[in-house]
Tab-separated table of C-alpha atoms in Angstrom:
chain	number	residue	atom	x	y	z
A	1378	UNK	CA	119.395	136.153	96.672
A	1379	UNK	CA	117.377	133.840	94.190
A	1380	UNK	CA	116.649	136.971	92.141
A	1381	UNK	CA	120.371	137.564	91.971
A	1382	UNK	CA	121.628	133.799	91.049
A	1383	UNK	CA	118.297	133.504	88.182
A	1384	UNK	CA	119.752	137.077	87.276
A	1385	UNK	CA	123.304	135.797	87.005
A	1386	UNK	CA	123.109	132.531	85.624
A	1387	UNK	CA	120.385	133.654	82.581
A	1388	UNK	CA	123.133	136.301	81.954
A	1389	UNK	CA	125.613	133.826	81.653
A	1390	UNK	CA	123.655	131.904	79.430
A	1391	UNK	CA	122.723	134.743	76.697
A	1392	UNK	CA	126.648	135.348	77.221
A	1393	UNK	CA	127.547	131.894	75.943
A	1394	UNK	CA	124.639	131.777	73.178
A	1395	UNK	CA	125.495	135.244	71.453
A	1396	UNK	CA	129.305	134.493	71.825
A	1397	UNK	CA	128.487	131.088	69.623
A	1398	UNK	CA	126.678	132.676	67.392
A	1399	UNK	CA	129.869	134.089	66.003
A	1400	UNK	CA	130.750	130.323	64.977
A	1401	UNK	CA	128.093	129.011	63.570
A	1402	UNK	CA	127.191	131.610	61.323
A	1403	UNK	CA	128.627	134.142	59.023
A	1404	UNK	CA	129.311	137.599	59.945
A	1405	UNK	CA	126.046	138.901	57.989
A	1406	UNK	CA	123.639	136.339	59.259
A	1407	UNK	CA	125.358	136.457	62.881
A	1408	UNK	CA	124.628	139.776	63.034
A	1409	UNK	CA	120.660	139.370	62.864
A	1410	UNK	CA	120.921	136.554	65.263
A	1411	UNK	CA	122.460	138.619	68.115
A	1412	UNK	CA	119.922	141.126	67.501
A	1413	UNK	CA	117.257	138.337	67.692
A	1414	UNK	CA	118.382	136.348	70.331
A	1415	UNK	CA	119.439	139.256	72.389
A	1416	UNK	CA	115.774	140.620	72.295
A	1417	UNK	CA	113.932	137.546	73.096
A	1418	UNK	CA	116.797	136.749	76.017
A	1419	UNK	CA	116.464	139.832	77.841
A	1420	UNK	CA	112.038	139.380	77.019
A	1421	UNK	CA	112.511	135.460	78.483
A	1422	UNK	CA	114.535	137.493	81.698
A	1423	UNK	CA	112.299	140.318	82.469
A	1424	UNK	CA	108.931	137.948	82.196
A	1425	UNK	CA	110.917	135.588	84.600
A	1426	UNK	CA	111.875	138.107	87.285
A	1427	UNK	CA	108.783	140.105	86.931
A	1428	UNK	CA	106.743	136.574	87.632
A	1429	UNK	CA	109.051	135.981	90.800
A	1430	UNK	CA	108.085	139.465	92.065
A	1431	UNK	CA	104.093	138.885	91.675
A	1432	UNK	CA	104.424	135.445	91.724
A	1433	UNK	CA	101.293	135.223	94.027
A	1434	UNK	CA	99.202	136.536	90.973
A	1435	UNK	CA	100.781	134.523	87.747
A	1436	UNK	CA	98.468	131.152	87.414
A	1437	UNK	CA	100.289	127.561	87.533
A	1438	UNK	CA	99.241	127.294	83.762
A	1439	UNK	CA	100.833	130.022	82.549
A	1440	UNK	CA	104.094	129.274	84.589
A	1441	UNK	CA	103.942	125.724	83.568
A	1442	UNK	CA	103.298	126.711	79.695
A	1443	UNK	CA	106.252	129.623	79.589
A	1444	UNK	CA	108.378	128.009	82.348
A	1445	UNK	CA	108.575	124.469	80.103
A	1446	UNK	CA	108.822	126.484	76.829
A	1447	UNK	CA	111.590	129.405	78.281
A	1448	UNK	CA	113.591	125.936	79.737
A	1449	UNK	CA	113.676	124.588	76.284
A	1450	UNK	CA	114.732	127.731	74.692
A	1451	UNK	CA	117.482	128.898	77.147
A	1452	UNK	CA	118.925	124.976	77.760
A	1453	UNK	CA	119.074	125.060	74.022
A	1454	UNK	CA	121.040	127.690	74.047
A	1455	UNK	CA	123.255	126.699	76.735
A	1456	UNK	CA	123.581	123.304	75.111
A	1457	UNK	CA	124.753	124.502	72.121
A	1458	UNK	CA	127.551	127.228	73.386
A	1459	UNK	CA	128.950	123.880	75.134
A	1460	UNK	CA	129.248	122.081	72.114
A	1461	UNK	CA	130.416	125.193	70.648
A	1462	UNK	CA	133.001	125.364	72.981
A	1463	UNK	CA	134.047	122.258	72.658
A	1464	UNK	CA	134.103	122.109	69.339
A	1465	UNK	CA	136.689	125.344	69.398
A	1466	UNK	CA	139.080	123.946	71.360
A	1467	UNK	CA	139.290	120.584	69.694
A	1468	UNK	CA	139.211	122.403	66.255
A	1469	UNK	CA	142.235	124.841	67.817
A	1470	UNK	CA	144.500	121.673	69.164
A	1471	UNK	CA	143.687	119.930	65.341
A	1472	UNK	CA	144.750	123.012	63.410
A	1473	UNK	CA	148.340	123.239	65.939
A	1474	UNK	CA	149.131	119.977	65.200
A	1475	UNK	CA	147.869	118.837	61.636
A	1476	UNK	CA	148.575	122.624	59.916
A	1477	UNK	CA	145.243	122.527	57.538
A	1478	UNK	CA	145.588	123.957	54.066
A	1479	UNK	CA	144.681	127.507	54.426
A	1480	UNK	CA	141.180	128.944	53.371
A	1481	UNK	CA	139.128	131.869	53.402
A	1482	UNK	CA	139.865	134.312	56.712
A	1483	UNK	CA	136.253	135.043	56.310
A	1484	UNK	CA	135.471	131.720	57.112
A	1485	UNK	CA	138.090	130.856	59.222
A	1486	UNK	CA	136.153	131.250	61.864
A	1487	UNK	CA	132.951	129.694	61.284
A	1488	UNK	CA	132.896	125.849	62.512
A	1489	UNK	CA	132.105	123.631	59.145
A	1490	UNK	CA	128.633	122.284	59.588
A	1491	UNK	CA	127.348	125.296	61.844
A	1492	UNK	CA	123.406	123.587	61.607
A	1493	UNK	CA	124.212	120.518	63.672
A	1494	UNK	CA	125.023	122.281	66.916
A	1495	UNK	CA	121.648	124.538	67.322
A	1496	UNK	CA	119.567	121.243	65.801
A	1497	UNK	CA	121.668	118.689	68.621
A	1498	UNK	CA	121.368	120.991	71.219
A	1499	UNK	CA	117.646	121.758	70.712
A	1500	UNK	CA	117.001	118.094	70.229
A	1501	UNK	CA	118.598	117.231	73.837
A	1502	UNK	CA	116.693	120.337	75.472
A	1503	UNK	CA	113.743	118.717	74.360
A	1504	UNK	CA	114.248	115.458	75.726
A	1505	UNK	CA	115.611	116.701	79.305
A	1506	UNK	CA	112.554	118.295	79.370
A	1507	UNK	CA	109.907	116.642	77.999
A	1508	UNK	CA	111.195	112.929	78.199
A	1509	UNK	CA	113.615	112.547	81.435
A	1510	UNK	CA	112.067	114.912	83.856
A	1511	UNK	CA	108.924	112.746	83.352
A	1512	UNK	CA	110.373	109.461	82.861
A	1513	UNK	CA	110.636	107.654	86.869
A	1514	UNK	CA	113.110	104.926	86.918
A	1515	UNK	CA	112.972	102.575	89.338
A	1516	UNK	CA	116.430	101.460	91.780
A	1517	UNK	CA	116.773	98.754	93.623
A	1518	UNK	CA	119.481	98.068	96.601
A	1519	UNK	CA	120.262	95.443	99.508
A	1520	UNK	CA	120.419	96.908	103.245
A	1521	UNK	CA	122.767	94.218	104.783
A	1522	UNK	CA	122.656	94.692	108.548
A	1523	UNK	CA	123.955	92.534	111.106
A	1524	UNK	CA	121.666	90.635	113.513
A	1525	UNK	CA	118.942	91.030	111.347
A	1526	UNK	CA	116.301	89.558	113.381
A	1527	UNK	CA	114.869	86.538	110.831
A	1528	UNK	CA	111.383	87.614	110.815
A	1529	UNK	CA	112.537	90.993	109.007
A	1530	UNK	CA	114.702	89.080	106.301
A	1531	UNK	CA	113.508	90.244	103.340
A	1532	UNK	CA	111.547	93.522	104.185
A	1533	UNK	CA	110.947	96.053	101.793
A	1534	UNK	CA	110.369	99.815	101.701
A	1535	UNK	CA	110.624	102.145	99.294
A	1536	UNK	CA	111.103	105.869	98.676
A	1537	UNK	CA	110.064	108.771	96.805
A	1538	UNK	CA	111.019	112.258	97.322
A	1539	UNK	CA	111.207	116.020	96.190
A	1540	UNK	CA	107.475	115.943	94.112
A	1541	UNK	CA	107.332	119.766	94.422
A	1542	UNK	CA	103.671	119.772	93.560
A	1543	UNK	CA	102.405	122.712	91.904
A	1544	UNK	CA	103.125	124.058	87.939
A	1545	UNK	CA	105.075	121.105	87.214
A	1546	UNK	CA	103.690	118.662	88.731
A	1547	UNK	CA	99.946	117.619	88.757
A	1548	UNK	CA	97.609	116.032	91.164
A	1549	UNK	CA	97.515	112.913	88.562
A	1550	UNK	CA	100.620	112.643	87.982
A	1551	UNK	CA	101.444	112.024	91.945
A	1552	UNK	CA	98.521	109.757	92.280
A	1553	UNK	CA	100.021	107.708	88.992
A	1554	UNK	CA	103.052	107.526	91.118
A	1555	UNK	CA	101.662	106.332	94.539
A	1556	UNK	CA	100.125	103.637	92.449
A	1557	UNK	CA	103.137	102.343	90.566
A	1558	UNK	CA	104.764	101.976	94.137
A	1559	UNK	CA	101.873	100.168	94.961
A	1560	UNK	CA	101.761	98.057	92.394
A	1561	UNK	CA	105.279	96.933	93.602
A	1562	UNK	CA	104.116	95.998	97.169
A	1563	UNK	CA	106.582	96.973	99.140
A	1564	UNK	CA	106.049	96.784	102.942
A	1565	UNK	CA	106.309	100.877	103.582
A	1566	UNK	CA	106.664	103.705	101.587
A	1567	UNK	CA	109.102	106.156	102.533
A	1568	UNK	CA	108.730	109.884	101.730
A	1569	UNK	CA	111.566	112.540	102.722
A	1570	UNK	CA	109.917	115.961	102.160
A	1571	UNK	CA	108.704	118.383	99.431
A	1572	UNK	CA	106.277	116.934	98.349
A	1573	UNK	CA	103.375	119.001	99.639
A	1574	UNK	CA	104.508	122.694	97.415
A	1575	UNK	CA	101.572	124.406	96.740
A	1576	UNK	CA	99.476	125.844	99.175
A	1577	UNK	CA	96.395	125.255	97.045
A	1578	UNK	CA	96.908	121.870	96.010
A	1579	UNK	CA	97.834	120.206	98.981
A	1580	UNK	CA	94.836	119.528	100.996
A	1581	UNK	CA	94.075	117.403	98.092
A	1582	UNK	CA	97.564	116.217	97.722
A	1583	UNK	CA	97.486	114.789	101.562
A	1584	UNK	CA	93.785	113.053	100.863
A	1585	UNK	CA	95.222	111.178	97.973
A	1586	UNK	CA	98.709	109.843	99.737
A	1587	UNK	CA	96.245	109.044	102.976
A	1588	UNK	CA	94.112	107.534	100.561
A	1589	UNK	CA	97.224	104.872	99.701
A	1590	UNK	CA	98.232	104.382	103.285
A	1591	UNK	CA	96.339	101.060	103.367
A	1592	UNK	CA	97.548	99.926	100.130
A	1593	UNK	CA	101.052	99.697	101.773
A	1594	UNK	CA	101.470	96.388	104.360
A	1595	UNK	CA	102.603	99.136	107.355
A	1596	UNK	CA	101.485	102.315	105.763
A	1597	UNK	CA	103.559	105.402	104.893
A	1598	UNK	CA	105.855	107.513	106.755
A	1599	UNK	CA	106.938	110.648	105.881
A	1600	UNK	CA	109.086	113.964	107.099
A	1601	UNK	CA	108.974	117.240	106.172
A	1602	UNK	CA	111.594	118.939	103.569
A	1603	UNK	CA	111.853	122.417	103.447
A	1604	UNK	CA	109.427	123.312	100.866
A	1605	UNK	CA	106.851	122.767	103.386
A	1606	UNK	CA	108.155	125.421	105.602
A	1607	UNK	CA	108.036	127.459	102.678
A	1608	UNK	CA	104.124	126.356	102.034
A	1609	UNK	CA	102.292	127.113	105.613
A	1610	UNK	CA	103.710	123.877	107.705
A	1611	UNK	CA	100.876	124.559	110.461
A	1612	UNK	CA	98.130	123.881	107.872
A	1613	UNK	CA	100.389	121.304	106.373
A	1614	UNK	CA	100.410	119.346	110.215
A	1615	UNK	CA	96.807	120.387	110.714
A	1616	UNK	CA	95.720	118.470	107.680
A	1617	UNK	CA	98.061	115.493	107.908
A	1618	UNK	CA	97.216	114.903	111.733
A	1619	UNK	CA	93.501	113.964	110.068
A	1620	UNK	CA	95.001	111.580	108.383
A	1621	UNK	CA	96.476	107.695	109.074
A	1622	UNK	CA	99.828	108.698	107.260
A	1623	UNK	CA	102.778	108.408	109.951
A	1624	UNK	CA	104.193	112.230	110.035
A	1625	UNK	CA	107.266	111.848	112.263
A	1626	UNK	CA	108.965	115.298	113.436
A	1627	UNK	CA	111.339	114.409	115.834
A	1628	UNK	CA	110.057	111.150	116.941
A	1629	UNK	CA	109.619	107.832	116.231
A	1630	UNK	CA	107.338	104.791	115.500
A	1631	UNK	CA	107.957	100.857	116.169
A	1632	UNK	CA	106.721	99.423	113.010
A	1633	UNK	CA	107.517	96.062	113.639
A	1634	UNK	CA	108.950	93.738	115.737
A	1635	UNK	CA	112.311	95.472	116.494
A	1636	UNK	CA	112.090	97.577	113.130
A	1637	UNK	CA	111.915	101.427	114.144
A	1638	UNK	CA	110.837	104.535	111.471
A	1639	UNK	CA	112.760	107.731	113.187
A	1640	UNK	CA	111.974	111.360	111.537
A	1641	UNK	CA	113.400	114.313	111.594
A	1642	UNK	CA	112.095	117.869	110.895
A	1643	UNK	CA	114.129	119.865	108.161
A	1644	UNK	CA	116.227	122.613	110.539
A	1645	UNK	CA	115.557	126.102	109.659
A	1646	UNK	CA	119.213	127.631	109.487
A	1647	UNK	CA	120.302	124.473	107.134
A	1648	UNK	CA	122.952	126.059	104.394
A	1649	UNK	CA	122.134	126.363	100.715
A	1650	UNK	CA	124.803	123.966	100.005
A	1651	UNK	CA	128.207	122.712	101.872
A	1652	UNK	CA	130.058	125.221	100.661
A	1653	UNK	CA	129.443	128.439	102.624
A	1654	UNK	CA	131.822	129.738	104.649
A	1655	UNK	CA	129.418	130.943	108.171
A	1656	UNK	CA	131.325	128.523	110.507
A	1657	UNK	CA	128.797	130.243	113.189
A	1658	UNK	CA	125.793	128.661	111.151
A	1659	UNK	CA	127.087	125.855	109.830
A	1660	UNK	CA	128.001	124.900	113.873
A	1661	UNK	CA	124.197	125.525	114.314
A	1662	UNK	CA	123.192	123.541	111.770
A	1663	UNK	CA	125.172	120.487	113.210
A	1664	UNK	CA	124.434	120.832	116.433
A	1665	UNK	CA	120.490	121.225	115.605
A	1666	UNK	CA	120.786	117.692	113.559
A	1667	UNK	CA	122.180	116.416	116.821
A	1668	UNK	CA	119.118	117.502	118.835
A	1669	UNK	CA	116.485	116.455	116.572
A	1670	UNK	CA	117.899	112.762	116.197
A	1671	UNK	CA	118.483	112.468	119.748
A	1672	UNK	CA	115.035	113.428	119.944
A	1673	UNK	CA	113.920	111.250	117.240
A	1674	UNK	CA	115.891	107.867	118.733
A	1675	UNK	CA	114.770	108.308	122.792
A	1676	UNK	CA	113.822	105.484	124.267
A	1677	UNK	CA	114.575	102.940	121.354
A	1678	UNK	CA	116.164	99.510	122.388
A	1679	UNK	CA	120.019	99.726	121.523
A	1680	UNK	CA	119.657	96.128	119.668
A	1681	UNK	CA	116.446	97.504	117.263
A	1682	UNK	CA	116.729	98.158	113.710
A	1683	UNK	CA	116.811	101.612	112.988
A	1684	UNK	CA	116.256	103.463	109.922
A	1685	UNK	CA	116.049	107.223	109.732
A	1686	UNK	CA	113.899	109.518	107.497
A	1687	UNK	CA	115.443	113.157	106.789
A	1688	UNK	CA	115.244	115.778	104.052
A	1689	UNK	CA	118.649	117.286	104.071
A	1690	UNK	CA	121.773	114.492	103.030
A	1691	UNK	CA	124.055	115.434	106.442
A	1692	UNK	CA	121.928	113.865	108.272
A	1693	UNK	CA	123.317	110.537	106.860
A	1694	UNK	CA	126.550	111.711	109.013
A	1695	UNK	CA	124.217	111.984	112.272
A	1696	UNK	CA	122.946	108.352	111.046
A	1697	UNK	CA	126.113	106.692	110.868
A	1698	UNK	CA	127.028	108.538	114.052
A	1699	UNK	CA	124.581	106.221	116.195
A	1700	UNK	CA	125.190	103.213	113.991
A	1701	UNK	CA	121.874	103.021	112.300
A	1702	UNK	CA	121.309	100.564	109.215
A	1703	UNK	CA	120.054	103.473	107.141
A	1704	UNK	CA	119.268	107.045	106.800
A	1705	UNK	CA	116.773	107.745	103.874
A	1706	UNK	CA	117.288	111.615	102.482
A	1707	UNK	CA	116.757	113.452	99.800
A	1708	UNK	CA	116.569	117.602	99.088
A	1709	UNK	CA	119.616	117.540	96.125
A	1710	UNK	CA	117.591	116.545	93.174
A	1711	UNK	CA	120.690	114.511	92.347
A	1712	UNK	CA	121.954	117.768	90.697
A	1713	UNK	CA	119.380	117.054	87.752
A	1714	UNK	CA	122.428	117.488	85.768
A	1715	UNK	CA	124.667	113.687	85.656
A	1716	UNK	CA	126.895	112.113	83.657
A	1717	UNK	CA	128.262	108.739	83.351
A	1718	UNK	CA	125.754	108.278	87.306
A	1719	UNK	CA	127.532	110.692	88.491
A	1720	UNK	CA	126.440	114.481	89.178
A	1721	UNK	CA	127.339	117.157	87.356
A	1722	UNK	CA	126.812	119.469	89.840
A	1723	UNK	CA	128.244	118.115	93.909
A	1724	UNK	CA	127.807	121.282	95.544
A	1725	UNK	CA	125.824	119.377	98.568
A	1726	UNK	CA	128.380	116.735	100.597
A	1727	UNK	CA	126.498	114.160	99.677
A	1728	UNK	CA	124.117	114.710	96.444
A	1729	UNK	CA	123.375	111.175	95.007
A	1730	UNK	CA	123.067	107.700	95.978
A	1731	UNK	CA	124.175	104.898	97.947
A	1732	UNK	CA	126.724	106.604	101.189
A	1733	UNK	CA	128.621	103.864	103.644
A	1734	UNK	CA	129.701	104.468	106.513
A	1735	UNK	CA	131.142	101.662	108.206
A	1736	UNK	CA	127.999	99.782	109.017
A	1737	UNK	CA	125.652	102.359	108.160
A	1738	UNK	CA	124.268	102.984	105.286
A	1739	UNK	CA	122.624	106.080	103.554
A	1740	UNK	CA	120.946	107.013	100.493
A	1741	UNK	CA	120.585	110.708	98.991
A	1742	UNK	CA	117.326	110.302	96.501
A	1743	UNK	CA	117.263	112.305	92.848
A	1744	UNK	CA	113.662	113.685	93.474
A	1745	UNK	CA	110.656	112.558	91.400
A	1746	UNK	CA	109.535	116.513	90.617
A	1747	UNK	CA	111.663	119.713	90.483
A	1748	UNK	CA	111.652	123.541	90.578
A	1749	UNK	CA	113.461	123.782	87.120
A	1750	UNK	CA	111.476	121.561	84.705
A	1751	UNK	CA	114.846	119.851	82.819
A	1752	UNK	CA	116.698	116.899	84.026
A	1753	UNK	CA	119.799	115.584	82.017
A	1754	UNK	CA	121.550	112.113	83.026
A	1755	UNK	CA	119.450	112.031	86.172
A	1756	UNK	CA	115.746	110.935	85.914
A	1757	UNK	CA	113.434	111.075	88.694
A	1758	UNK	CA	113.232	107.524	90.413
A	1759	UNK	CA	111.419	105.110	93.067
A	1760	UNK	CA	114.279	103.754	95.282
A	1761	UNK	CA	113.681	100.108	96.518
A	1762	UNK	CA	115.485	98.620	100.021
A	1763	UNK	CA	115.488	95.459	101.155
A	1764	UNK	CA	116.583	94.277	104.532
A	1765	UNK	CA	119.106	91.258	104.206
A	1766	UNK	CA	120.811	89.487	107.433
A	1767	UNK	CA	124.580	88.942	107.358
């Protein structure tokens, strides 16, 4: 299946770029373009696929040197048959209305200024790769929750999320991260799964985040996401039960005074997305949220705070089912793709941000790493929450 999407969408993308070609160039010079960027398209596709296939023998360096420079090129391409696009259709409703002096048929065509579009587009590829994706912003929100006892007024956690350590993302760069958190001093840090992506990084990666637990006023807590399914979860457990971070699967831990951490393990028939159409599954998937929360929240007062650690966003739904104050998730990436805050790409039923529901809130984090080195309108973040009595 991911063969067949990669397969599909890079086909769709050398679609778009040799179809703009024809606009931004004469006929002569498009011609040697489609040639060219047919050829190195279809060399970008087959190196891609053929790494997936023997994946367990291509080094992180070389798919972090060719996976950053193939994300440029394509994106760049992508980019600019948008703009293309876009250009077209304005150009076609300006020409219907306004009736431009006639010109050459030859040129007709060809959009005046053909340059700017492969320059703008390559100029925002770079930057969504080499500038956002690396660039963690930092959000801060209020958790208003009624009968806040007094003592927690003013307690703050924060979260990170979706590191996906491995080819594009280093070692250093998470310990740079735990320490900006740090440097914050929040009570707790929060972390909601896939983080720990590459069975040969993290041993390490678990000795550095235990390394910050006491650098944090009540430690860190943390769940598992799917990636760690994905990455040997019994070494994964076997390493982190060595350690003093607080690994909650299905259970949770009084933190302080009537302030409880619940986690959740990541369920194993969880759709894609929201929109497939296996009622049979997606009735599984429900009812297996149900069971792991219920698990998660035995034998917690009714009048304790609750707040609720998960990788996948529905379990916000599951959250505001038993009233909690908040249900920390993440597993979207935000889309990577935004515009205006928004995503550019809701395919999840909840993919970004802030999500009340009547008195409970929840929160759907962008990721700090990714799988597909570009982000665009959505930078990688630390999310901040304070607890505030109403």
């Amino acid at each position: 299946m991911f063969l067949l999407i990669t397969a599909v969408v890079l086909g769709a993308v050398m679609t778009i770029a040799l179809v703009s070609i024809s606009f931004l160039f004469s006929e002569h010079l498009a011609r040697k373009f489609y040639k060219l960027f047919a050829l190195a398209d279809l060399t970008v596709i087959v190196v891609i696929l053929g790494g997936w296939l023997m994946r367990s023998l291509v080094p992180d360096w070389f798919i972090s040197v060719f996976g950053n420079v193939a994300t440029v090129f394509l994106m760049a391409q992508l980019i600019c048959g948008v703009l293309v696009i876009c250009a077209v259709v304005v150009r076609f409703f300006y020409r219907k209305f306004n009736k431009p002096t006639k010109f050459e048929p030859a040129r007709r065509k060809a959009l005046v200024h053909g340059m700017i579009y492969p320059l703008a587009s390559m100029a925002i590829s770079l930057y969504g790769n080499r500038i956002e994706k690396n660039r963690d912003v930092e959000n801060f929100y209020d958790v208003p929750i009624k009968n806040l006892p007094p003592d927690l007024e003013g307690f703050k956690l924060a979260q990170i999320s979706d590191i996906h350590l491995g080819a594009y993302y280093s070692l250093e760069r998470l310990e740079n991260l735990l320490q900006r958190v740090a440097d914050s001093k929040p009570d707790l840090l929060a972390i909601t799964g896939d983080i720990f992506d590459d069975k040969a990084m993290n041993p390490a990666a678990i000795k550095i985040v235990d390394a910050f637990t006491n650098k944090f006023k009540f430690g860190i807590y943390y769940c598992h996401g799917n990636h760690e399914h994905f990455r040997g979860i019994r070494a994964i457990e076997s390493e982190l039960a060595k350690t003093k971070i607080h690994c909650l699967i299905n259970r949770s831990e009084l933190v302080t005074s009537k302030l409880y951490i619940l986690g959740v393990d990541y369920p194993s028939r969880a759709p894609i997305t929201t929109a497939g159409e296996d009622k049979a599954r997606d009735n599984d998937f429900r009812e297996t949220r149900r069971d792991f929360v219920h698990r998660a929240a035995k034998n917690i007062p009714d009048d304790a705070v609750k707040i609720l650690l998960a990788h996948h966003p529905e379990f916000i739904d599951d959250g505001a089912e038993r009233n909690f104050a908040l249900t920390l998730t993440g597993h979207t990436h935000g889309s990577q793709f935004g515009i205006f805050g928004m995503p550019l790409f809701p395919v999840f039923k909840y993919t970004r941000g802030l999500v009340k529901i009547g008195d409970s809130l929840g929160y759907v984090h962008v990721g700090n790493g990714s799988w597909f080195p570009f982000r665009f309108g959505c930078p990688p973040e630390i999310a901040y929450f304070t607890l505030r009595r109403t």
